Amino acid sequence: MNPYASRRYIISAIFIATVLIYLLRLAYIQIIDLSYKYSAENNSRRYVTQYPARGVIYDRNGKMIAYNEAAYDIMVTPIQLKPFDTTEFCNLLNITPKYVRDNIRLARKYSIYRSSVFLKQISAETYAVFEEKMYKYPGFFVQTRTLRKYQKKIAAHVLGYVGEADDNVIKKEPYYKMGDYIGISGIEKSYETELRGKKGVNILLVDVHNRVKGSFQNGRFDTTAVAGADLTTSLDASLQEYGEYLMQNMSGSIVAIEPSTGEILAMVSMPTYDPALLIGRSRAANYAALQRDPLKPLFFRPVMAKYPPGSTFKLLNTLIGLKEGVLSTETRYSCAGGFHFGNRVLKCHNHPSPLNLTAAIAISCNAYFCNVFRSIVENREFGSSEAGYQQWYDYVKAFGFGRKLNSDVPNELNGYVPTVKYYDKFHGAHHWNAYSIISLSIGQGELGITPIQMANMAATIANRGYYYTPHVVKKIRGRTNIDPRFKEKHTTPFDSTLYSIVVEGMYQAVNGAGTAGIGRLADIPICGKTGTAQNPHGEDHSIFIAFAPRNNPKIALAVYVENGGFGATWAVPIGSLMIEKYLKGSISRPALQDRMLTFKRKI
Amino acid sequence: MINRKENMASGIDWITVVVYVVLVLIGWINIYAAVYNEEHKNIFDFSQRYGSQMILIAAAFIIATVIILVDLKVFTVSAYLLYGACILLLMLVLVVGQKVNGARSWFRIGSFGLQPAEFAKVATALALAKFMGSENIKFNNSSTFVIIGIIIGLPMLLILLQPDAGSLLVYLSFSIVLFREGLPGAFLLFGFMLGVLFITSLLLSKLLIVSIIVGAGFVAFAFFTGRYRETGLGFLLFSGLSLLLWAISAIGHLGLDYYYIIAASFVVSGIAFLVVSFFRKIRFLASFVLFLLGAILFTFSVDYVFHHALEEHQRTRMNILLGLESDPLGMGYNVNQSMIAIGSGGVLGKGFLQGTQTKYNFVPEQSTDFIFCTVGEEWGFVGTSVVIGLFLFLLLRIVAMAERQRSVFSRVYAYSVASIFFFHVAINVGMTIGLLPVIGIPLPFFSYGGSSLWSFTVLLFILLKLDSSRLELFR
């Protein structure tokens, strides 16, 4: 017997032990540790996003405002690159060799195996040329996207713009991935979830060189992109366009509302810009240029500009006075060139005196409304000026001032109505009374009202006491209803009989011997009120609020012309022309219209 | 003639043949899956690797049959002749061979390639068996060591010149054979410890290793001999010398590293110990001290070898394996991708032809050195267990076969076969699952290629032939 025969067991044991160790290791990497499975998926699957077309935006009459156009991103996969004719490549795409170098380096930094965007949004023409020559440039391929296209250069601010989702958004909302588009302002932002649709994905199998080898499980897990929902806005494209045409040389805004529904018919913010500037590759450069413009074209005035309301505010003071019983249609105040208190005087223009309420509204007598305001605030019933002011303040707030209306246009501001506290701080508690704040009576002072709030006041008066929250979207395709908040009727603390008195004054302002006579139309009874707001930025703002026709009003609007001087000079003609345009579709006063174009900015 | 054939068929270990055929066929199917080409779905398509592998398999079967049919003497008598021929081929390949991946290891005749190192393994096994079977070998004869050393060392030297680290390592498998034939276990243990020391000296700081060697030496000596007093005195001498050297270094601002101080003190005190052992006739102390000194010397030389003798890519592979370097897109990429492929298979695998990592070339050399990845990815843990299990079964079967031989020649040869298979499987699979460094050697019967398939077939079937005639040999 071989003396070492027992060593066969040691050798067998070594074999068995090795195999056992290997089996344990295999069990670990194949069964227990799941990270290899994820790595394998990352390795071999390429998720190709199918970008849905964004919803189309229409006006109230079904006219297309914003739609989509195919755009082409050139993608690069660094590992597939082969040396190529850079000069020809650069000429094809109209880029510099430095751009090529820099972007290939960037792409390499991201991943040499995965594709990243090399050149964004080339035009269909460039794409057609490039596609023919693409075989010469392995490693490059084209991904189709859609870009916004605009029928007319209107309503840039309302529509807003679309851009790439930034890191913050991506972190917060997992739906968005690098390079995805998202609505950044306007209704593109507020209706983002409706407009964006749903991305789809094609899962492709790729080899180590990132060459597509087929679809994963025959496309069983692929999803198709669902196009975004089309929006029908309440905007009237031709009215919007006409407003922008009239104000082309002005700064300011027009907000026009259909009083019976709260639908916004036009929302002009001047100066404006071509919405097409903020799409595509040149967006960043154009945006920077717009931002530098001293006229602030990016500033969305209808919801963000806070102006003193000027004399238009007399309408609200009238309602409060009537409601509080300190004013009646027969109340008369005399005006001796203004309102005298102490050794000071709040001036008024030259007009007959004394006046009754209707005439005071029509002629816009300052002294009259100073008296009205004083009798509200100093009403003995309340015991103190503070209490009286608080009452006044509550009415103003109830009317929709000093807070956001919560429309569907983003970036709305609150505006400002000073509180009792504010004056206590400013003058010292009990050291102020109606005279200290008398300028509120004529809509001056600390008041800050946005044009949309002003237009809403016009709509409320037109409705004789109620309003619907102004909004620009009327219908979302695939939905039966828009947000219920736009169907909710908001009432004010004043009876409709009180409104009738105000309406009569407004009618007289336009059709009687009033301040807005220039706005009169023979066949449409327009009711309106002018305003001239002093402001720290130079010449007075020219303001006009109006609605028409007097009964069953179809349109209510507010017009602001910054530094335009008297309300009657610029704002009234614009308001009147807008009303005529909307109600009749044509303009009977071309001379008045042309005069609007002669405006010269005084900045 | 008919009678003889029947005899032959009855003497053959058919179970091994079946395992062999099963492994070869599984290998073929996996090559098909690994390089599967949509445009050439037919597994018999000769333009693809799976098609040509089929031809190679058919040829291997013919070779196997021929080996069973030819006279046994071809292998027993002419063992040295075959060995000599292979040595000549190994020399020739250094001159006219084709350079592939930096190694000159291939003869290329047209589209046909041949790797002599693969066949040299068979010849070496035969020569070793012939030598050890020829006389009564005892491992206390130095000429035995020299001759065995030459038989195994000569092809190793020639392969080192190619250089082909994988094939070189496989020759270490003969140590298992020698162990079975009576080589003292201390040699294997010593070799194993050298390996451990090699790896630890790359991983740990020299100070720590030297301290451990010295400290463990003192403790072990005291423990095994019970000479606590002498050990204590020795340790005093050693620490006194260390302190002295440290003081000299500190005062003279020599800035000697601590491990130098410890090593130097131990060398000096070691000489003293040797003198003591000579006079007091404690033989064990001498060899023990020499062993420890050798270990320290080895630690220092590993550093040198690693940084000067190894090729850059071998160094990198070693570093990756030891976790000293992480480089998923460089050298570590292969191991990483290989583990991803196997790991993504899960329990049951992705299914035949459903593997993405191997098919789409994420795994390198997926039909040759990394063929095991396809098994792991498409057949999962079940598949890998079955394949490894089959190999283990084959190995144990060969060991059993070896032990039933009557001749030393056959036993030595059989153990050589088992050892070579074991090394190939262990190194190849160990590499794909990240347990061993990336060393390019084929998985027996699986990896695509004629040389390896044929040489493994020859290796196995000579054994089957020997086994079938075990009753005739040295009766």
Tab-separated table of C-alpha atoms in Angstrom, chain A residues 1-31 33-45 112-113 204-217, chain B residues 38 176 178-185 329 333 336-337 339-340 342-347 350 356-357 360-362 372 375-377 380-382 384-385 388-389 392 395-396 399-400 403 411 415 418-419 422 425-427 429-430 432-436:
chain	number	residue	atom	x	y	z
A	1	MET	CA	0.000	0.000	0.000
A	2	ASN	CA	1.270	3.387	-0.976
A	3	PRO	CA	2.250	5.226	2.227
A	4	TYR	CA	0.875	8.509	0.947
A	5	ALA	CA	-2.489	7.121	-0.213
A	6	SER	CA	-4.358	9.091	2.439
A	7	ARG	CA	-3.208	12.288	0.821
A	8	ARG	CA	-5.919	11.770	-1.811
A	9	TYR	CA	-8.352	13.016	0.826
A	10	ILE	CA	-6.394	16.193	1.412
A	11	ILE	CA	-6.295	16.804	-2.332
A	12	SER	CA	-10.000	16.045	-2.703
A	13	ALA	CA	-10.691	18.347	0.230
A	14	ILE	CA	-8.806	21.162	-1.505
A	15	PHE	CA	-10.907	20.636	-4.654
A	16	ILE	CA	-14.158	20.555	-2.717
A	17	ALA	CA	-13.256	23.536	-0.524
A	18	THR	CA	-12.374	25.630	-3.570
A	19	VAL	CA	-15.647	24.763	-5.259
A	20	LEU	CA	-17.596	25.576	-2.084
A	21	ILE	CA	-15.910	28.979	-1.774
A	22	TYR	CA	-16.737	29.681	-5.411
A	23	LEU	CA	-20.355	28.632	-4.954
A	24	LEU	CA	-20.692	30.928	-1.952
A	25	ARG	CA	-19.212	33.765	-3.932
A	26	LEU	CA	-21.557	33.041	-6.851
A	27	ALA	CA	-24.539	32.890	-4.518
A	28	TYR	CA	-23.529	36.282	-3.178
A	29	ILE	CA	-23.118	38.065	-6.487
A	30	GLN	CA	-25.957	36.283	-8.263
A	31	ILE	CA	-28.597	36.102	-5.566
A	33	ASP	CA	-26.178	41.475	-4.123
A	34	LEU	CA	-28.704	43.168	-6.419
A	35	SER	CA	-26.413	45.980	-7.531
A	36	TYR	CA	-25.127	43.908	-10.450
A	37	LYS	CA	-28.606	43.665	-11.892
A	38	TYR	CA	-29.010	47.430	-11.888
A	39	SER	CA	-25.589	47.863	-13.404
A	40	ALA	CA	-26.501	45.418	-16.136
A	41	GLU	CA	-29.654	47.379	-16.945
A	42	ASN	CA	-27.773	50.648	-17.049
A	43	ASN	CA	-25.196	49.032	-19.234
A	44	SER	CA	-27.369	47.625	-21.895
A	45	ARG	CA	-30.584	49.614	-22.005
A	112	ILE	CA	-18.289	58.306	-23.331
A	113	TYR	CA	-20.882	55.577	-23.799
A	204	LEU	CA	-33.632	49.864	-26.678
A	205	LEU	CA	-30.937	47.307	-26.161
A	206	VAL	CA	-27.491	48.567	-26.988
A	207	ASP	CA	-24.139	46.890	-27.149
A	208	VAL	CA	-20.920	48.087	-25.591
A	209	HIS	CA	-20.431	50.509	-28.469
A	210	ASN	CA	-23.908	51.872	-27.869
A	211	ARG	CA	-25.117	50.456	-31.140
A	212	VAL	CA	-28.805	49.710	-31.056
A	213	LYS	CA	-29.406	45.981	-31.131
A	214	GLY	CA	-33.195	45.953	-30.992
A	215	SER	CA	-35.985	46.861	-28.657
A	216	PHE	CA	-36.157	45.514	-25.140
A	217	GLN	CA	-38.575	42.567	-24.956
B	38	GLU	CA	-28.965	37.775	-35.464
B	176	ILE	CA	-0.266	18.750	-6.062
B	178	LEU	CA	4.294	15.791	-6.076
B	179	PHE	CA	2.473	16.176	-2.785
B	180	ARG	CA	0.500	13.005	-3.500
B	181	GLU	CA	3.711	11.190	-4.343
B	182	GLY	CA	5.306	12.029	-1.030
B	183	LEU	CA	6.707	15.539	-1.279
B	184	PRO	CA	6.715	16.751	2.346
B	185	GLY	CA	3.669	18.836	3.120
B	329	LEU	CA	-13.115	51.725	-17.263
B	333	TYR	CA	-13.365	47.194	-16.418
B	336	ASN	CA	-16.341	44.649	-13.283
B	337	GLN	CA	-18.242	43.824	-16.468
B	339	MET	CA	-19.181	40.344	-12.431
B	340	ILE	CA	-22.071	42.464	-13.677
B	342	ILE	CA	-22.717	36.944	-13.847
B	343	GLY	CA	-24.398	38.863	-11.026
B	344	SER	CA	-27.265	40.012	-13.235
B	345	GLY	CA	-28.147	36.389	-13.969
B	346	GLY	CA	-29.854	35.925	-10.612
B	347	VAL	CA	-31.052	32.500	-9.556
B	350	LYS	CA	-32.063	35.531	-18.111
B	356	THR	CA	-27.265	41.349	-22.825
B	357	GLN	CA	-23.933	41.881	-21.117
B	360	TYR	CA	-23.397	42.993	-26.622
B	361	ASN	CA	-19.694	42.844	-25.915
B	362	PHE	CA	-19.733	44.490	-22.501
B	372	PHE	CA	-18.223	31.536	-17.807
B	375	VAL	CA	-23.234	30.673	-18.218
B	376	GLY	CA	-23.770	32.976	-15.258
B	377	GLU	CA	-25.859	35.546	-17.106
B	380	GLY	CA	-28.076	32.017	-13.373
B	381	PHE	CA	-26.898	30.458	-10.146
B	382	VAL	CA	-28.447	27.171	-11.196
B	384	THR	CA	-23.067	28.108	-12.607
B	385	SER	CA	-23.634	25.541	-9.846
B	388	ILE	CA	-18.928	23.936	-11.336
B	389	GLY	CA	-20.547	20.823	-9.926
B	392	LEU	CA	-15.930	18.949	-9.307
B	395	LEU	CA	-12.043	16.071	-10.658
B	396	LEU	CA	-13.137	13.639	-7.957
B	399	VAL	CA	-8.829	11.251	-8.319
B	400	ALA	CA	-10.758	8.027	-7.829
B	403	GLU	CA	-6.136	5.746	-6.970
B	411	ARG	CA	-1.288	7.473	-10.997
B	415	TYR	CA	-3.095	13.351	-10.710
B	418	ALA	CA	-6.720	16.403	-12.149
B	419	SER	CA	-4.330	19.145	-11.040
B	422	PHE	CA	-8.287	22.095	-11.210
B	425	VAL	CA	-11.081	25.878	-13.633
B	426	ALA	CA	-10.113	27.563	-10.372
B	427	ILE	CA	-8.102	30.365	-12.003
B	429	VAL	CA	-13.732	30.974	-12.737
B	430	GLY	CA	-11.988	32.759	-9.874
B	432	THR	CA	-14.589	35.961	-13.656
B	433	ILE	CA	-16.079	36.277	-10.176
B	434	GLY	CA	-13.406	38.661	-8.943
B	435	LEU	CA	-11.624	36.299	-6.563
B	436	LEU	CA	-8.390	36.078	-8.549
